[in-house]
Coordinates of C-alpha atoms in Angstrom, one line a residue:
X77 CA 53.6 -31.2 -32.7
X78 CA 50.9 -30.6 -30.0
X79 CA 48.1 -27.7 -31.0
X80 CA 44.7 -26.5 -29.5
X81 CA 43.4 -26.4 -26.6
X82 CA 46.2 -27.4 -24.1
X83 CA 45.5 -24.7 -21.2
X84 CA 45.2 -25.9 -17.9
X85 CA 46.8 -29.4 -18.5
X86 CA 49.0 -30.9 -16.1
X87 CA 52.6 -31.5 -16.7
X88 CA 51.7 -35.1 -16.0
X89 CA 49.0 -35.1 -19.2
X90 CA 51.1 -33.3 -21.2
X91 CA 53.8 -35.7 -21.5
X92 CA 50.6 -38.4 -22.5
X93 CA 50.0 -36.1 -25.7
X94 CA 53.9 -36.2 -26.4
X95 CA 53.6 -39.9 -26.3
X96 CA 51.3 -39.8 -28.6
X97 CA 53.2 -37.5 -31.0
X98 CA 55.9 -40.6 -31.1
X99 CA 53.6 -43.4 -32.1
X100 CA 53.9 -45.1 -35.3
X101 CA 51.0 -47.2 -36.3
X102 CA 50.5 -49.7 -40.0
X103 CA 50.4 -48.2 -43.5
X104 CA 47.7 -50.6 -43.7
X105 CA 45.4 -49.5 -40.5
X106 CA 43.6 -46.7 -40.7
X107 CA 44.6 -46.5 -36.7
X108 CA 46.3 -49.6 -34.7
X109 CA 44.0 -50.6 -31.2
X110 CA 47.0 -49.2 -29.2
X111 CA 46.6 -46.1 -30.5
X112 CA 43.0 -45.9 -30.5
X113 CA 42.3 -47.2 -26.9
X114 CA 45.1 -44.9 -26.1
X115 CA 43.7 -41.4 -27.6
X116 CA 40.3 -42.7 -26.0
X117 CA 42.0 -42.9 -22.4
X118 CA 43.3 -39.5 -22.8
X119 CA 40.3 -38.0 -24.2
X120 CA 38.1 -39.4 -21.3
X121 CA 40.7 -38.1 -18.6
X122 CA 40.6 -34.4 -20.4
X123 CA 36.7 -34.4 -21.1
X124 CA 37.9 -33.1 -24.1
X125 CA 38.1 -34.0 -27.7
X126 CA 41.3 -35.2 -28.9
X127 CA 43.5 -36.6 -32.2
X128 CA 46.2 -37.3 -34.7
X129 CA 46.8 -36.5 -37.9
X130 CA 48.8 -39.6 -39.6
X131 CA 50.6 -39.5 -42.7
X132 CA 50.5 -42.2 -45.1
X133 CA 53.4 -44.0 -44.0
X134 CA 52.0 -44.3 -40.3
X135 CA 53.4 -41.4 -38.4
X136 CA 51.9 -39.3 -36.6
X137 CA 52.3 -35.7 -37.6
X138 CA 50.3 -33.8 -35.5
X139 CA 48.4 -34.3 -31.6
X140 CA 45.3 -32.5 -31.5
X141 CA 43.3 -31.1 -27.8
X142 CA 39.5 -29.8 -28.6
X143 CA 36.7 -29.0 -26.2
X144 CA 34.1 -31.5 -25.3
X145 CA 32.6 -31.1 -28.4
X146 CA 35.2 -30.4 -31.3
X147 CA 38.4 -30.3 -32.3
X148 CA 40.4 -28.1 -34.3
X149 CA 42.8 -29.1 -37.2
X150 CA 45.9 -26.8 -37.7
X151 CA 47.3 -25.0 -40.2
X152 CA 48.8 -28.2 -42.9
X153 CA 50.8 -25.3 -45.1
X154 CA 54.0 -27.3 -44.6
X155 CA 52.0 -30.5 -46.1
X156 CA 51.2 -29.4 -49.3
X157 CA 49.0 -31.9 -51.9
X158 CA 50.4 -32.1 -55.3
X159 CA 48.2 -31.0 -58.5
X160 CA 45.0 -32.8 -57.6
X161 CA 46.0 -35.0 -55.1
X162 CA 44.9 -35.5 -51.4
X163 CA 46.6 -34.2 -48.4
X164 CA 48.5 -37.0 -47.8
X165 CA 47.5 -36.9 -43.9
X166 CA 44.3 -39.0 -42.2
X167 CA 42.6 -37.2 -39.4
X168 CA 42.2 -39.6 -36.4
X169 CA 40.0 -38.2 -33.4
X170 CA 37.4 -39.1 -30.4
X171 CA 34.1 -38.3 -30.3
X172 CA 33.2 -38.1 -26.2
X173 CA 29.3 -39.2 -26.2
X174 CA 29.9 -41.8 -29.2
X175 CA 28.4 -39.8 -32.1
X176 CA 29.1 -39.9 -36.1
X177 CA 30.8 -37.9 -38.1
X178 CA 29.7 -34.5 -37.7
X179 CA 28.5 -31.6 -40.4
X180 CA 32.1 -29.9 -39.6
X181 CA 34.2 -33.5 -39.4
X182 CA 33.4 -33.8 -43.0
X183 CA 33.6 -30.5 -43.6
X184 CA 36.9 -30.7 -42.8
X185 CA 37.4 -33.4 -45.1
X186 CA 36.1 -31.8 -48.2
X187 CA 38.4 -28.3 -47.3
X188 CA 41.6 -29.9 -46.4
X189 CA 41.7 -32.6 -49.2
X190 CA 42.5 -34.6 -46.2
X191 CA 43.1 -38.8 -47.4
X192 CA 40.3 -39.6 -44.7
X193 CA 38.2 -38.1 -41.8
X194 CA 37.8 -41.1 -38.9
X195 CA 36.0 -40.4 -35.5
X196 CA 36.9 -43.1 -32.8
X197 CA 33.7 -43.8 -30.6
X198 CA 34.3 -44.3 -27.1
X199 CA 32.6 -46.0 -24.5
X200 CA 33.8 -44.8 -20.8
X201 CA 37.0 -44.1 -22.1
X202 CA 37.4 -47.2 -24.3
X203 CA 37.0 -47.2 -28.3
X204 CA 34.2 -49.5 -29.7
X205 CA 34.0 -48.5 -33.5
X206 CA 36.0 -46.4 -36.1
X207 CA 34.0 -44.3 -38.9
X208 CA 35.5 -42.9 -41.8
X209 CA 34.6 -41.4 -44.4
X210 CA 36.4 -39.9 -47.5
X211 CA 36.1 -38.0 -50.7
X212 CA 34.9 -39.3 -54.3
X213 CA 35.4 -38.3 -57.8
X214 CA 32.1 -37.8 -58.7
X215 CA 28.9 -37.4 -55.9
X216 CA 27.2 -40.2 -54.7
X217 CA 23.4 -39.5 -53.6
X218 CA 24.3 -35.4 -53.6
X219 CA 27.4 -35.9 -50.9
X220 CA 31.1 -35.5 -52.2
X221 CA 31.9 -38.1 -49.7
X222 CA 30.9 -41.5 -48.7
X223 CA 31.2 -42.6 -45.0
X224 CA 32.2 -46.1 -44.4
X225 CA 30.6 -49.3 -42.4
X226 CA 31.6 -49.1 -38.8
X227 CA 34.4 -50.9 -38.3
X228 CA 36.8 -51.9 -35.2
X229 CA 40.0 -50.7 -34.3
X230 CA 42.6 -52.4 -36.0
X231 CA 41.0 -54.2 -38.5
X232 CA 43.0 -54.5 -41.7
X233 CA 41.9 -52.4 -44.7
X234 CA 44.6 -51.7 -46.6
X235 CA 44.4 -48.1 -45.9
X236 CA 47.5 -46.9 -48.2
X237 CA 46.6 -48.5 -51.2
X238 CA 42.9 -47.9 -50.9
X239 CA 43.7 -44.4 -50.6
X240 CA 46.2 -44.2 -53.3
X241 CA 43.5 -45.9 -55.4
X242 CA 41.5 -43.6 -54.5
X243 CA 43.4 -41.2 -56.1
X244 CA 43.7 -42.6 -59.5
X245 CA 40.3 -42.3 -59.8
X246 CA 40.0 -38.7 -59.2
X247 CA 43.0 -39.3 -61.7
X248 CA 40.9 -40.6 -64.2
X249 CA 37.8 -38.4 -63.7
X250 CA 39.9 -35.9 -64.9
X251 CA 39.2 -34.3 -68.0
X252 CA 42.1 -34.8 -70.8
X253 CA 43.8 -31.8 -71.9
X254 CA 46.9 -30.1 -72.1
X255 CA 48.4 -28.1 -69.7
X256 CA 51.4 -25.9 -70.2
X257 CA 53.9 -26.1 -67.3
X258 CA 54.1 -23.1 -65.1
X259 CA 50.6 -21.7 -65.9
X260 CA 48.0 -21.0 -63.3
X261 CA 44.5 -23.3 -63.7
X262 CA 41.8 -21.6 -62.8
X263 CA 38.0 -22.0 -61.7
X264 CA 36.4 -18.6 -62.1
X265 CA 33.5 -17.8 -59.8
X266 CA 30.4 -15.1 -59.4
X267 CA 28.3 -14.4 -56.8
X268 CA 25.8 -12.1 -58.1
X269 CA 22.3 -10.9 -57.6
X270 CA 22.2 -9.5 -61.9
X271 CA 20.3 -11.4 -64.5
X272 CA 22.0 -14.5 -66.0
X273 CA 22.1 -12.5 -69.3
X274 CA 24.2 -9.7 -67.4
X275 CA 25.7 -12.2 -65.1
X276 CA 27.0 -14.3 -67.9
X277 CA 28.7 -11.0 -69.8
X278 CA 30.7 -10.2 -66.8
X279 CA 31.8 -13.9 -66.4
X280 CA 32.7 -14.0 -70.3
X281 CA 34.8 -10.7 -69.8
X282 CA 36.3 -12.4 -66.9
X283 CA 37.6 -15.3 -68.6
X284 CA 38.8 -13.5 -71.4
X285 CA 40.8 -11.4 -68.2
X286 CA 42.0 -14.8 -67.2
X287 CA 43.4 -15.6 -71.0
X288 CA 45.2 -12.6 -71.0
X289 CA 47.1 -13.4 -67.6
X290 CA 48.0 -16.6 -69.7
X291 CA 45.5 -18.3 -66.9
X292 CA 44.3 -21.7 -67.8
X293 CA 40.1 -21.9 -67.3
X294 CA 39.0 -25.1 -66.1
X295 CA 35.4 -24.2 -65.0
X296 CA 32.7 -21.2 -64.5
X297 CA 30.6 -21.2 -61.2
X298 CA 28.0 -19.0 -61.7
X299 CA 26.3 -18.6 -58.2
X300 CA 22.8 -16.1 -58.5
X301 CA 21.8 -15.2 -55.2
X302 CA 20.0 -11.6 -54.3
X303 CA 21.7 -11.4 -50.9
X304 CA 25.6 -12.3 -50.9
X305 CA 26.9 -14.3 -47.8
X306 CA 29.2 -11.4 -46.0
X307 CA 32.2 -13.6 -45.3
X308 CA 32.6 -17.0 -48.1
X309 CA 30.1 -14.7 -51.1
X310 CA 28.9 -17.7 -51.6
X311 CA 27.1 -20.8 -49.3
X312 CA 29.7 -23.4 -47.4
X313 CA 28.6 -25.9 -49.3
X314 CA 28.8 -24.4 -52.6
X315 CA 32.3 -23.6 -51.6
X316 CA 32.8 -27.4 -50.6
X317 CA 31.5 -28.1 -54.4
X318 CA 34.3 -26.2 -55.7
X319 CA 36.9 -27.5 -54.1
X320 CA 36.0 -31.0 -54.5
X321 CA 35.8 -29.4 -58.2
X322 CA 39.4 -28.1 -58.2
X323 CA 40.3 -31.3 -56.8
X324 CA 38.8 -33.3 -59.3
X325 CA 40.5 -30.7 -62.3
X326 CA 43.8 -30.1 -60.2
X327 CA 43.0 -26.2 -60.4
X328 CA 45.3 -24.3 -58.2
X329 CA 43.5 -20.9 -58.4
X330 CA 40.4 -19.5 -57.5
X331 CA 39.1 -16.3 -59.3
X332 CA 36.3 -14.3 -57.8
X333 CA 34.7 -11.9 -60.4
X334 CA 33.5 -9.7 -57.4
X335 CA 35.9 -7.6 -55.8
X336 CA 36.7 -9.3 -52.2
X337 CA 37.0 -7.3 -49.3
X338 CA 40.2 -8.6 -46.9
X339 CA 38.0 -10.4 -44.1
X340 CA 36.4 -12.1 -47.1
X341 CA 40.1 -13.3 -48.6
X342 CA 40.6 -14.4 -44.6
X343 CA 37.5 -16.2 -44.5
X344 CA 37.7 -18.4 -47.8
X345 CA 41.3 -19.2 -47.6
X346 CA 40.6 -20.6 -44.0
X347 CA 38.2 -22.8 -45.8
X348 CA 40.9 -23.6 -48.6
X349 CA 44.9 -23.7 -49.7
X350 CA 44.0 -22.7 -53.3
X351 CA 45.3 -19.2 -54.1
X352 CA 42.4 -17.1 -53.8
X353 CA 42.1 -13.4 -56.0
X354 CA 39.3 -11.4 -57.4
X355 CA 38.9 -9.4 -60.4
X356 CA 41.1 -6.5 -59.4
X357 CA 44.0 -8.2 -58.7
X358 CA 44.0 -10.0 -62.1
X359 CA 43.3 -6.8 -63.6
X360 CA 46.7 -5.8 -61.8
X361 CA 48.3 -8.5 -62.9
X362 CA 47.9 -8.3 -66.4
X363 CA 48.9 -4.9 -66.1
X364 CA 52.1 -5.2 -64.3
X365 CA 52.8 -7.9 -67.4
X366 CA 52.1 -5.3 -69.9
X367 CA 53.5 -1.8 -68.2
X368 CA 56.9 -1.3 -70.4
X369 CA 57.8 2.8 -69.9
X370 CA 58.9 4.2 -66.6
X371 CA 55.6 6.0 -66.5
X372 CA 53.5 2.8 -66.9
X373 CA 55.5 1.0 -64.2
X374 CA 54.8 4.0 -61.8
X375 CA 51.0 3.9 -62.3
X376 CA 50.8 0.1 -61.8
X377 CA 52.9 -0.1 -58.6
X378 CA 50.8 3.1 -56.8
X379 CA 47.7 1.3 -58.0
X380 CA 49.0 -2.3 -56.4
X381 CA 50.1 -0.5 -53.7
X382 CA 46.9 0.8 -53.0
X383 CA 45.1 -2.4 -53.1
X384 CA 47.3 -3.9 -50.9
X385 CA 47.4 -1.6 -48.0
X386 CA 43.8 -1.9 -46.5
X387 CA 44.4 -6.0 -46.9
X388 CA 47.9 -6.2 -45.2
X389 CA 48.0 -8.8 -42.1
X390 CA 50.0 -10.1 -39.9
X391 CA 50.2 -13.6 -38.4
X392 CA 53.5 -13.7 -36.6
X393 CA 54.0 -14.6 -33.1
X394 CA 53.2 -11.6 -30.5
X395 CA 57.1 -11.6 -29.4
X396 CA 58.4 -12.1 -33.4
X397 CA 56.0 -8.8 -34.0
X398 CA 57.9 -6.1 -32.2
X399 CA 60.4 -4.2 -33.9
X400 CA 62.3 -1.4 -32.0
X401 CA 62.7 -1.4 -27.8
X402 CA 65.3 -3.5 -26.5
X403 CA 64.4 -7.4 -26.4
X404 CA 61.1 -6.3 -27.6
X405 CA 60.3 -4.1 -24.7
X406 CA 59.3 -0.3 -24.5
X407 CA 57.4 1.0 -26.8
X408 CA 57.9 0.0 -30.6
X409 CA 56.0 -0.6 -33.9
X410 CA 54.6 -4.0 -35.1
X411 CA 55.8 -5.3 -38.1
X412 CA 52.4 -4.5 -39.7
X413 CA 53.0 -0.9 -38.8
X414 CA 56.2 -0.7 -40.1
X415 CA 54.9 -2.0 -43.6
X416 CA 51.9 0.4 -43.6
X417 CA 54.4 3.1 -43.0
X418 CA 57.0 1.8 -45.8
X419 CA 54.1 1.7 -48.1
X420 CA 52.4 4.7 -47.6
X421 CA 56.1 6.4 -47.8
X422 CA 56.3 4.6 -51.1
X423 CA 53.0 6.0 -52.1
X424 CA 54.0 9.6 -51.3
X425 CA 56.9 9.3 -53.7
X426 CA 55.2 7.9 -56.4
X427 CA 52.4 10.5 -55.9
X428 CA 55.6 13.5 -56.8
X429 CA 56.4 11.5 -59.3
X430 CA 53.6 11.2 -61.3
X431 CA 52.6 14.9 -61.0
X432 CA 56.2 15.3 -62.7
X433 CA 54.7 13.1 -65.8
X434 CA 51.4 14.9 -65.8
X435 CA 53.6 18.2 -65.9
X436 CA 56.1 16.3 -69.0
X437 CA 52.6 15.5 -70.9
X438 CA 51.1 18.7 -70.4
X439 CA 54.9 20.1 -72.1
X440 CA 54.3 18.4 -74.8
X441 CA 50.9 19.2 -75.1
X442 CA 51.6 22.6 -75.4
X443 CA 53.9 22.3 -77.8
X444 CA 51.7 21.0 -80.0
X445 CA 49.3 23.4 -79.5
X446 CA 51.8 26.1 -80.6
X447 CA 52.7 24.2 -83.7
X448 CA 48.5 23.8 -84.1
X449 CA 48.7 20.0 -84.7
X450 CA 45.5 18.5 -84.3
X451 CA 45.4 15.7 -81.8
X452 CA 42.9 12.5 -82.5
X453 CA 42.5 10.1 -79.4
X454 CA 41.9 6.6 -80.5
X455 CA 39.2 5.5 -77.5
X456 CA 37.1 2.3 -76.5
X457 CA 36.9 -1.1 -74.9
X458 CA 40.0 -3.0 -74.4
X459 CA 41.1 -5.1 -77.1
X460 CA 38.4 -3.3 -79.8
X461 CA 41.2 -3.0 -82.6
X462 CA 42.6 0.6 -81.8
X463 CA 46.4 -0.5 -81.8
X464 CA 45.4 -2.5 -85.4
X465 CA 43.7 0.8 -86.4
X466 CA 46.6 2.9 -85.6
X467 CA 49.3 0.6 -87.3
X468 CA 47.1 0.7 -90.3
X469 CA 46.8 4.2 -90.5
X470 CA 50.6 5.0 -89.8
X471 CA 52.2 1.8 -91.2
X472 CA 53.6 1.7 -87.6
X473 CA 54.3 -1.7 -85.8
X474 CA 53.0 -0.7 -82.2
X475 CA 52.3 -3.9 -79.9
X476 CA 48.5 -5.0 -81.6
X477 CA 47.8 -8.7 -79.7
X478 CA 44.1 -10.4 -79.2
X479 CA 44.4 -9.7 -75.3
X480 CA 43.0 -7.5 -73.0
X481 CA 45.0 -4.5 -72.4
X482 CA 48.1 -5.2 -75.0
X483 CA 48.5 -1.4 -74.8
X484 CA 48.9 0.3 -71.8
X485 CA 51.8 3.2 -72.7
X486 CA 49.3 5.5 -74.7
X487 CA 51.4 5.6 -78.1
X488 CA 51.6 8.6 -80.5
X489 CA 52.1 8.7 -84.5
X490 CA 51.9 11.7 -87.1
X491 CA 49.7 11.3 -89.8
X492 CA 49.8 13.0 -93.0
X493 CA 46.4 13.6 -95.1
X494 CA 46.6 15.0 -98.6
X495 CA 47.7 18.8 -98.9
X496 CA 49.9 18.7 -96.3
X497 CA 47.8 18.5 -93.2
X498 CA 49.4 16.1 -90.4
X499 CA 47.4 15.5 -87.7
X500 CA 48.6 13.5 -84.0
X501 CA 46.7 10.3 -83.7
X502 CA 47.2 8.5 -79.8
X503 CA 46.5 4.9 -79.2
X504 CA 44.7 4.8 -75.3
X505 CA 44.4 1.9 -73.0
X506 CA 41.2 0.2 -73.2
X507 CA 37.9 0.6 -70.8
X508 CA 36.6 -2.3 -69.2
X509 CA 33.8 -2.8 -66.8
X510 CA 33.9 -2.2 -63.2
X511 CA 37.6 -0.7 -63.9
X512 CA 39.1 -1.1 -60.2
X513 CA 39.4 2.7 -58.9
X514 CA 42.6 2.5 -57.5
X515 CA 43.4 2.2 -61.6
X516 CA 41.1 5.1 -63.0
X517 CA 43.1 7.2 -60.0
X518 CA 47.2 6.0 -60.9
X519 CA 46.2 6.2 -64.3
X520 CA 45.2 10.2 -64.1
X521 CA 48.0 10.9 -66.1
X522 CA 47.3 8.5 -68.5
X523 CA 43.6 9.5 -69.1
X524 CA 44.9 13.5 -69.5
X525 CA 45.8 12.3 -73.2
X526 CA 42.0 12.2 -73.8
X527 CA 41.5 15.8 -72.4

């Protein structure tokens, strides 16, 4: 595979990258001279950056063309690092004047998970020294990395068992617990400009969120800052110190307690594989779990539905894009279009058939009216006791668990006081903080209970 910048090459220099792609080097090199001196020839002949990514068994996965002064690493979602393990995959590249490893090399390093970041410095088009640098468990002098001495091309180091040793100690820095198969683990993350007091509320409320999702908490981040960064919420580096974090505690999800706008979701999963959501979408979650009666399952897919629309992308090829025209001429729609339109279709039907529940509640509404049955609304904050409260009073068995939102269905029981009066008691879902909108409006019908 040959990725970056590759305009303007010859048909000549082209075949050199493919080459490339076919070379094998050691298991235990972190690159063989051959390759080396050959990456530095090409390089020097493109005036542009250029490297490899090798796997641990030597082959070379990927050629990479920068400019002059970087390179760009593609897209490793077919590699995929096991619970807290490394990439599996070294990055190999030239540096033209014969610098280090730059601010973004090791960047690079701490995002990807990569086994090793190594820059080959060249002298007119011939490589002098290898540095490397890779990850470690804990910080050493406030870096998550340590670079290695200089070394030459070719020298043995036993690079696949240093880096699988490597491993068993972020293995062993690992906190022991148990883990139940199948279940999301989770850092949870604020940005926020409140008071730690307030701060540390919405955080608790968070994690009790994540409990109810059956989410697995392995850390809090906490991040107070009075102006939040536009595209990562939070510094780079801080968002290097989390992964090297998830990493360390083989978390596989990332939950932001602020609501992320889509460029936002873009911007921090370019930085990072980990599954990235924010508050509303666990909210959602959790709901979807809980939503048993057609009306509940109604309210919670117009309300995902909603959230999704303003975040759909596409990242398909321009050809693979076009739907309708023959052979993807003529005028058609992109496949984006098509699923805004199928959505927004889907919304429009779910929208009549809501208004049909409203009009069914407001039915039976009446009929109570005419039989003058008082109706008493149990109301407050999610998981407060009102399901307990309502089985107690009716000697009902209504679903009553210690998680957020148990009850979504709103749930109706006749109650019958001394002398004969009855009286309608309805159990509500809860109210939480910061209750997504797209919620307070599917849930309309829901809320009319209270009216």
């Amino acid at each position: 595979m040959i990725t970056g910048n590759t305009s303007g090459l010859k048909t000549a220099q082209l075949k050199g990258l493919e080459r490339i792609a076919g070379r094998r080097v050691s298991p235990d090199l972190i690159v063989s001279p051959e390759l080396a001196k050959e990456l530095c020839a090409v390089a020097f002949e493109l005036a542009r950056q250029v490297g490899v990514l090798l796997s641990r068994n030597g082959q070379v996965e990927a050629v990479m063309v920068g400019d002059h002064k970087s390179i760009m690493i593609p897209a490793l979602r077919q590699f995929k690092a096991s619970g807290g393990r490394l990439k599996g995959l070294r990055c190999v590249h030239t540096h033209l004047a014969g610098e280090d490893l730059s601010e973004d090399d090791l960047m690079d390093l701490l995002f990807l998970r990569l086994d090793m970041m190594t820059v080959v410095k060249m002298d007119q088009g011939g490589a002098t020294w290898l540095s490397s640098a890779h990850l470690v468990p804990q910080p050493v002098q406030e870096k998550n990395w340590v670079v290695l001495p200089p070394e030459i091309p070719g020298q043995q180091t036993q690079c696949r068992e240093f880096i699988l040793g490597l491993e068993d100690q972020f293995a062993k820095a690992r906190p022991v617990r148990e883990i139940d198969a199948g279940r999301d683990r989770a850092i949870l993350i604020s940005v926020t400009p409140l008071s730690k007091v307030k701060a540390q509320e919405s955080m608790d409320e968070l994690a009790e969120l994540a409990r109810s999702a059956e989410v697995i908490v392995l850390d809090t981040v906490v991040q107070r800052r009075d102006k939040i960064n536009p595209r990562l919420i939070l510094g780079k580096g801080k968002l290097g110190e989390i992964m090297l974090t998830a990493l360390r505690l083989n978390a596989n999800l990332l939950i932001f307690d602020q609501e992320l706008n889509p460029s936002q979701v873009r911007s921090i999963t370019d930085h990072t594989e980990l599954r990235v959501i924010d508050r509303t979408q666990l909210i959602l979650d959790i709901f979807a779990r809980r939503a048993l009666s057609r009306e509940g399952k109604l309210q919670i897919e117009m309300a995902q539905l909603k959230y999704m629309l303003p975040r759909l992308t596409t990242r398909d090829d321009a050809l693979s894009r076009l739907t309708g025209g023959i052979g993807g001429r003529g005028p058609g729609e992109t496949r984006l279009e098509v699923d805004r339109r199928r959505i927004n279709d889907r919304l429009s039907k779910l929208a009549k058939k809501l208004k049909e529940v409203s009009r069914e509640r407001e039915q039976r509404r009446s009929r109570r009216r005419k039989k003058d049955l008082p109706v008493l609304s149990l109301v407050g904050y999610t998981n407060a006791g009102k399901s307990t409260l309502l089985n107690t009073l009716t000697n009902s068995a209504i679903v009553a668990e210690d998680k957020l939102f148990a009850t979504l269905d709103p749930t109706s029981r006749r109650l019958r006081f001394p002398e004969d009066v009855e009286v309608i008691i309805t159990d509500t879902v809860g109210f939480i903080r910061h209750l997504p909108e797209e919620l307070l409006k599917a849930f309309k019908a829901t809320l009319e209970e209270l009216h």
